[in-house]
Structures are given as C-alpha cells and as structure tokens.
mmCIF file of C-alpha atoms in Angstrom:
data_model
loop_
_atom_site.group_PDB
_atom_site.id
_atom_site.type_symbol
_atom_site.label_atom_id
_atom_site.label_comp_id
_atom_site.label_asym_id
_atom_site.label_seq_id
_atom_site.Cartn_x
_atom_site.Cartn_y
_atom_site.Cartn_z
ATOM 1 C CA LEU C 463 128.555 123.207 162.110
ATOM 2 C CA GLY C 464 128.007 124.718 158.551
ATOM 3 C CA PHE C 465 128.340 128.496 157.334
ATOM 4 C CA LEU C 466 128.466 131.145 159.434
ATOM 5 C CA TYR C 467 127.498 134.789 158.050
ATOM 6 C CA HIS C 468 130.001 137.308 158.326
ATOM 7 C CA PRO C 469 129.335 140.661 156.021
ATOM 8 C CA ASN C 470 132.536 140.266 153.924
ATOM 9 C CA ILE C 471 131.945 136.758 152.967
ATOM 10 C CA SER C 472 129.299 135.131 150.398
ATOM 11 C CA PRO C 473 127.340 132.656 151.486
ATOM 12 C CA PRO C 474 128.927 129.121 148.988
ATOM 13 C CA GLU C 475 126.887 128.364 146.022
ATOM 14 C CA PRO C 476 124.729 125.314 146.039
ATOM 15 C CA ILE C 477 126.134 122.326 144.083
ATOM 16 C CA TYR C 478 123.150 120.568 142.416
ATOM 17 C CA THR C 479 123.637 117.250 140.950
ATOM 18 C CA LEU C 480 122.452 115.679 137.487
ATOM 19 C CA THR C 481 121.384 111.970 136.549
ATOM 20 C CA VAL C 482 121.264 110.908 132.995
ATOM 21 C CA VAL C 483 119.713 107.960 131.862
ATOM 22 C CA HIS C 484 120.700 106.135 128.795
ATOM 23 C CA GLY C 485 123.294 108.880 127.936
ATOM 24 C CA HIS C 486 126.025 110.318 129.873
ATOM 25 C CA ALA C 487 127.081 114.242 130.749
ATOM 26 C CA ASP C 488 130.542 116.115 130.891
ATOM 27 C CA SER C 489 129.674 116.713 134.195
ATOM 28 C CA TYR C 490 127.567 115.464 136.913
ATOM 29 C CA VAL C 491 127.090 118.232 139.282
ATOM 30 C CA GLY C 492 126.833 122.295 138.908
ATOM 31 C CA HIS C 493 126.043 125.507 140.065
ATOM 32 C CA PRO C 494 122.863 127.186 138.941
ATOM 33 C CA THR C 495 123.416 127.903 135.533
ATOM 34 C CA ASN C 496 126.628 125.978 135.525
ATOM 35 C CA ARG C 497 126.224 124.670 131.306
ATOM 36 C CA THR C 498 127.873 121.259 130.586
ATOM 37 C CA SER C 499 127.403 118.851 127.363
ATOM 38 C CA ILE C 500 125.307 115.616 127.517
ATOM 39 C CA TYR C 501 124.798 113.113 125.114
ATOM 40 C CA ALA C 502 121.968 109.940 124.067
ATOM 41 C CA ASP C 503 123.340 106.819 124.548
ATOM 42 C CA VAL C 504 121.924 105.657 121.308
ATOM 43 C CA PRO C 505 121.145 101.998 120.929
ATOM 44 C CA SER C 506 121.162 99.622 117.971
ATOM 45 C CA GLY C 507 118.631 99.365 115.945
ATOM 46 C CA TYR C 508 116.557 103.020 117.710
ATOM 47 C CA GLN C 509 116.790 106.148 116.866
ATOM 48 C CA PHE C 510 117.162 108.992 119.230
ATOM 49 C CA LYS C 511 113.743 110.716 119.711
ATOM 50 C CA LYS C 512 114.178 113.722 122.413
ATOM 51 C CA TRP C 513 115.647 114.299 125.602
ATOM 52 C CA ILE C 514 112.686 114.075 129.400
ATOM 53 C CA VAL C 515 113.706 116.673 132.100
ATOM 54 C CA ASN C 516 112.500 115.790 135.509
ATOM 55 C CA GLY C 517 114.152 118.358 138.374
ATOM 56 C CA ALA C 518 115.494 121.583 138.013
ATOM 57 C CA GLY C 519 117.101 122.628 134.716
ATOM 58 C CA TYR C 520 117.062 123.016 131.310
ATOM 59 C CA ILE C 521 118.429 121.871 128.033
ATOM 60 C CA ASP C 522 118.759 123.820 124.966
ATOM 61 C CA ASN C 523 117.404 121.584 122.691
ATOM 62 C CA VAL C 524 115.592 118.323 123.732
ATOM 63 C CA ASN C 525 114.804 116.993 120.206
ATOM 64 C CA GLN C 526 118.963 116.717 119.972
ATOM 65 C CA PRO C 527 121.154 113.664 120.993
ATOM 66 C CA ILE C 528 124.548 116.083 121.704
ATOM 67 C CA ALA C 529 122.751 118.854 124.032
ATOM 68 C CA VAL C 530 123.781 121.770 126.468
ATOM 69 C CA PHE C 531 121.538 120.809 129.945
ATOM 70 C CA GLU C 532 122.032 124.157 132.167
ATOM 71 C CA PHE C 533 121.672 123.242 136.002
ATOM 72 C CA GLY C 534 118.573 125.102 137.983
ATOM 73 C CA ASP C 535 118.434 125.382 141.776
ATOM 74 C CA GLY C 536 117.878 121.493 142.741
ATOM 75 C CA ASP C 537 118.366 118.510 141.501
ATOM 76 C CA CYS C 538 117.989 116.988 138.035
ATOM 77 C CA THR C 539 117.643 113.608 136.270
ATOM 78 C CA ILE C 540 117.678 113.883 132.571
ATOM 79 C CA GLU C 541 116.125 110.947 129.660
ATOM 80 C CA ALA C 542 116.966 110.501 126.257
ATOM 81 C CA THR C 543 114.768 108.676 124.532
ATOM 82 C CA PHE C 544 114.804 106.205 121.691
ATOM 83 C CA VAL C 545 111.700 104.845 118.735
ATOM 84 C CA LYS C 546 113.014 101.512 116.755
ATOM 85 C CA ILE C 547 113.769 101.794 113.172
ATOM 86 C CA SER C 548 112.269 98.918 111.606
ATOM 87 C CA SER C 549 113.207 97.952 107.709
ATOM 88 C CA ILE C 550 111.276 95.688 105.182
ATOM 89 C CA LYS C 551 112.316 94.186 102.328
ATOM 90 C CA VAL C 552 110.181 94.174 99.245
ATOM 91 C CA VAL C 553 110.085 91.079 97.089
ATOM 92 C CA ASN C 554 108.394 91.137 93.413
ATOM 93 C CA GLY C 555 107.670 94.847 93.647
ATOM 94 C CA LYS C 556 109.012 98.137 95.184
ATOM 95 C CA ALA C 557 108.377 100.660 98.469
ATOM 96 C CA ASP C 558 109.373 104.475 98.291
ATOM 97 C CA ILE C 559 110.582 104.247 102.311
ATOM 98 C CA TYR C 560 112.714 101.295 103.243
ATOM 99 C CA THR C 561 113.617 101.881 106.643
ATOM 100 C CA ALA C 562 111.437 104.289 109.268
ATOM 101 C CA ASN C 563 109.937 104.267 112.750
ATOM 102 C CA VAL C 564 107.198 102.123 113.803
ATOM 103 C CA GLY C 565 103.983 103.876 112.225
ATOM 104 C CA THR C 566 105.131 105.416 109.103
ATOM 105 C CA VAL C 567 103.300 104.943 106.487
ATOM 106 C CA THR C 568 105.357 104.352 102.668
ATOM 107 C CA ASN C 569 103.534 103.273 99.235
ATOM 108 C CA ILE C 570 104.280 99.638 98.187
ATOM 109 C CA TYR C 571 104.010 98.415 94.295
ATOM 110 C CA ALA C 572 104.431 95.240 92.951
ATOM 111 C CA ASP C 573 105.896 94.270 89.557
ATOM 112 C CA PRO C 574 103.698 94.088 86.956
ATOM 113 C CA PRO C 575 102.964 90.735 86.249
ATOM 114 C CA LYS C 576 104.625 88.518 83.202
ATOM 115 C CA GLY C 577 103.553 86.924 80.990
ATOM 116 C CA GLY C 578 100.400 84.391 82.032
ATOM 117 C CA LEU C 579 100.168 85.651 85.584
ATOM 118 C CA THR C 580 98.224 88.153 87.181
ATOM 119 C CA PHE C 581 98.720 89.431 90.465
ATOM 120 C CA TYR C 582 96.888 87.609 93.305
ATOM 121 C CA LYS C 583 98.381 89.590 96.973
ATOM 122 C CA TRP C 584 100.973 90.492 99.134
ATOM 123 C CA ALA C 585 101.768 88.518 101.698
ATOM 124 C CA ALA C 586 104.592 89.374 104.753
ATOM 125 C CA SER C 587 107.009 87.426 106.523
ATOM 126 C CA THR C 588 105.580 88.396 109.996
ATOM 127 C CA THR C 589 103.096 90.631 112.035
ATOM 128 C CA ASN C 590 105.932 93.410 112.203
ATOM 129 C CA GLY C 591 103.329 96.065 110.166
ATOM 130 C CA THR C 592 100.139 96.283 108.188
ATOM 131 C CA ILE C 593 99.615 95.909 104.635
ATOM 132 C CA ALA C 594 96.801 98.831 103.653
ATOM 133 C CA ASN C 595 94.999 96.131 101.354
ATOM 134 C CA PRO C 596 96.765 93.241 100.621
ATOM 135 C CA ASN C 597 94.875 92.646 97.656
ATOM 136 C CA ILE C 598 95.639 95.167 95.361
ATOM 137 C CA MET C 599 98.957 95.944 93.727
ATOM 138 C CA ASN C 600 99.461 99.111 94.459
ATOM 139 C CA THR C 601 98.942 99.976 98.312
ATOM 140 C CA THR C 602 100.522 101.351 101.729
ATOM 141 C CA PHE C 603 102.381 99.513 104.734
ATOM 142 C CA THR C 604 102.692 100.242 108.337
ATOM 143 C CA PHE C 605 105.636 100.030 109.568
ATOM 144 C CA GLY C 606 105.987 97.482 112.579
ATOM 145 C CA ASN C 607 107.719 97.037 115.811
ATOM 146 C CA GLY C 608 109.953 94.952 113.910
ATOM 147 C CA ASP C 609 112.235 93.816 110.075
ATOM 148 C CA ASN C 610 108.853 92.493 108.097
ATOM 149 C CA THR C 611 109.825 90.631 104.846
ATOM 150 C CA ILE C 612 106.576 91.652 102.209
ATOM 151 C CA LYS C 613 105.986 89.854 99.086
ATOM 152 C CA ALA C 614 103.702 89.895 95.893
ATOM 153 C CA LEU C 615 102.449 86.843 95.173
ATOM 154 C CA TYR C 616 101.484 86.288 91.722
ATOM 155 C CA ARG C 617 99.085 83.441 89.999
ATOM 156 C CA LYS C 618 98.141 81.506 86.558
ATOM 157 C CA ARG C 619 95.654 83.621 84.751
ATOM 158 C CA ASP C 620 92.459 81.215 85.094
ATOM 159 C CA SER C 621 91.524 80.541 81.673
ATOM 160 C CA LEU C 622 88.507 80.364 82.367
ATOM 161 C CA SER C 623 88.240 84.050 82.887
ATOM 162 C CA LEU C 624 88.636 85.772 79.783
ATOM 163 C CA MET C 625 85.275 87.557 78.439
ATOM 164 C CA TYR C 626 82.770 86.803 76.122
ATOM 165 C CA TYR C 627 80.304 88.799 73.978
ATOM 166 C CA ILE C 628 77.108 87.932 73.354
ATOM 167 C CA SER C 629 75.797 90.319 70.497
ATOM 168 C CA PRO C 630 72.098 90.440 70.870
ATOM 169 C CA ILE C 631 71.561 89.062 67.632
ATOM 170 C CA SER C 632 72.051 86.004 68.467
ATOM 171 C CA LEU C 633 69.738 86.563 71.443
ATOM 172 C CA ARG C 634 67.046 86.899 69.089
ATOM 173 C CA ARG C 635 64.548 83.672 68.522
ATOM 174 C CA ARG C 636 64.364 82.602 65.405
ATOM 175 C CA MET C 637 60.986 82.750 64.283
#
C-alpha cells in the first residue's frame, strides 16, 4: 500500500544509499543530513588524491582520505581517487626529492668527477621519467609513472683536449 496520510502522523523520512568505490564507510544507508565516516582504501604505491561525489550528498573535506559524508536527498556514489608514487635512485649524485607523484620535477646533481675523469652524461634505467638535459652535471628530472634509477656517467679526460696558447709573437713572419 504505502503511506496513508493522517494529520497526526508524519510520513517516514526517505532512506538513501551510499556506494563507496575504492573505500568504505561506517554506514551505507541514511536519511538526509545523516552523517557517516568514510575511508579511502589506498593501494600500495599510490597516494590519496581526492573524493569524487556523484549524486546527492556532501563530503566535509574531499582532499582527505578519512572524511565525513552527509547524505542528501537521493542516492549517492563516491569514489576515492589516487596518484601513483614514483621513486628514483641516484647513482654518482643526489636529488632534492627521491619519492614523488608523477609529473613532479626535482633537481639532480652529479658528484664532482674524480681524478682523470670528466662528466659525460646522465643515463636512466627506464623510460619512467625525463632528464631535462642529460649532458650537464646539474639538471632536473621529471618523475614518470614508475620507479627509475638514474646514473651520472663519467669518462676519461681526453689527452688531446688540452688548451694551447699561441702567442701573437710566434705568428709573426721572420723578415
């Protein structure tokens, strides 16, 4: 049948459902303005980014993995979103940042060359990231979608690369 109207009895409050994708909640049903805690289930190798709301409801802080959801006047689906965390290992040098989100840029610095060597270039173990200018000792690295090892390479100093000074006097013609 449904609800029969009577002047002394209020109709029941509607009950709505909450669906949580990549997370969980203390309660999945509620009346409008009921509140429940929500929790993002963050996978290994990722960092929480934000909650996305699709439907009737409100999250008190969409940028936090643990937050409070308030039911609205309808069903709602919320989704926790994540960003991949990447890391780098630097051989023969150092970086300002070793673990970061995809797209983060960090400075990388090659160790000073040791006796008889000169800096040659940077080399990466994978394509998970970009070295801005691999031919200079101090440059930047942009984190890609995975881990990477970057290495400063050196080579023997070329013996022919000595600089010679030719004096203007030696260029005069003898008369």
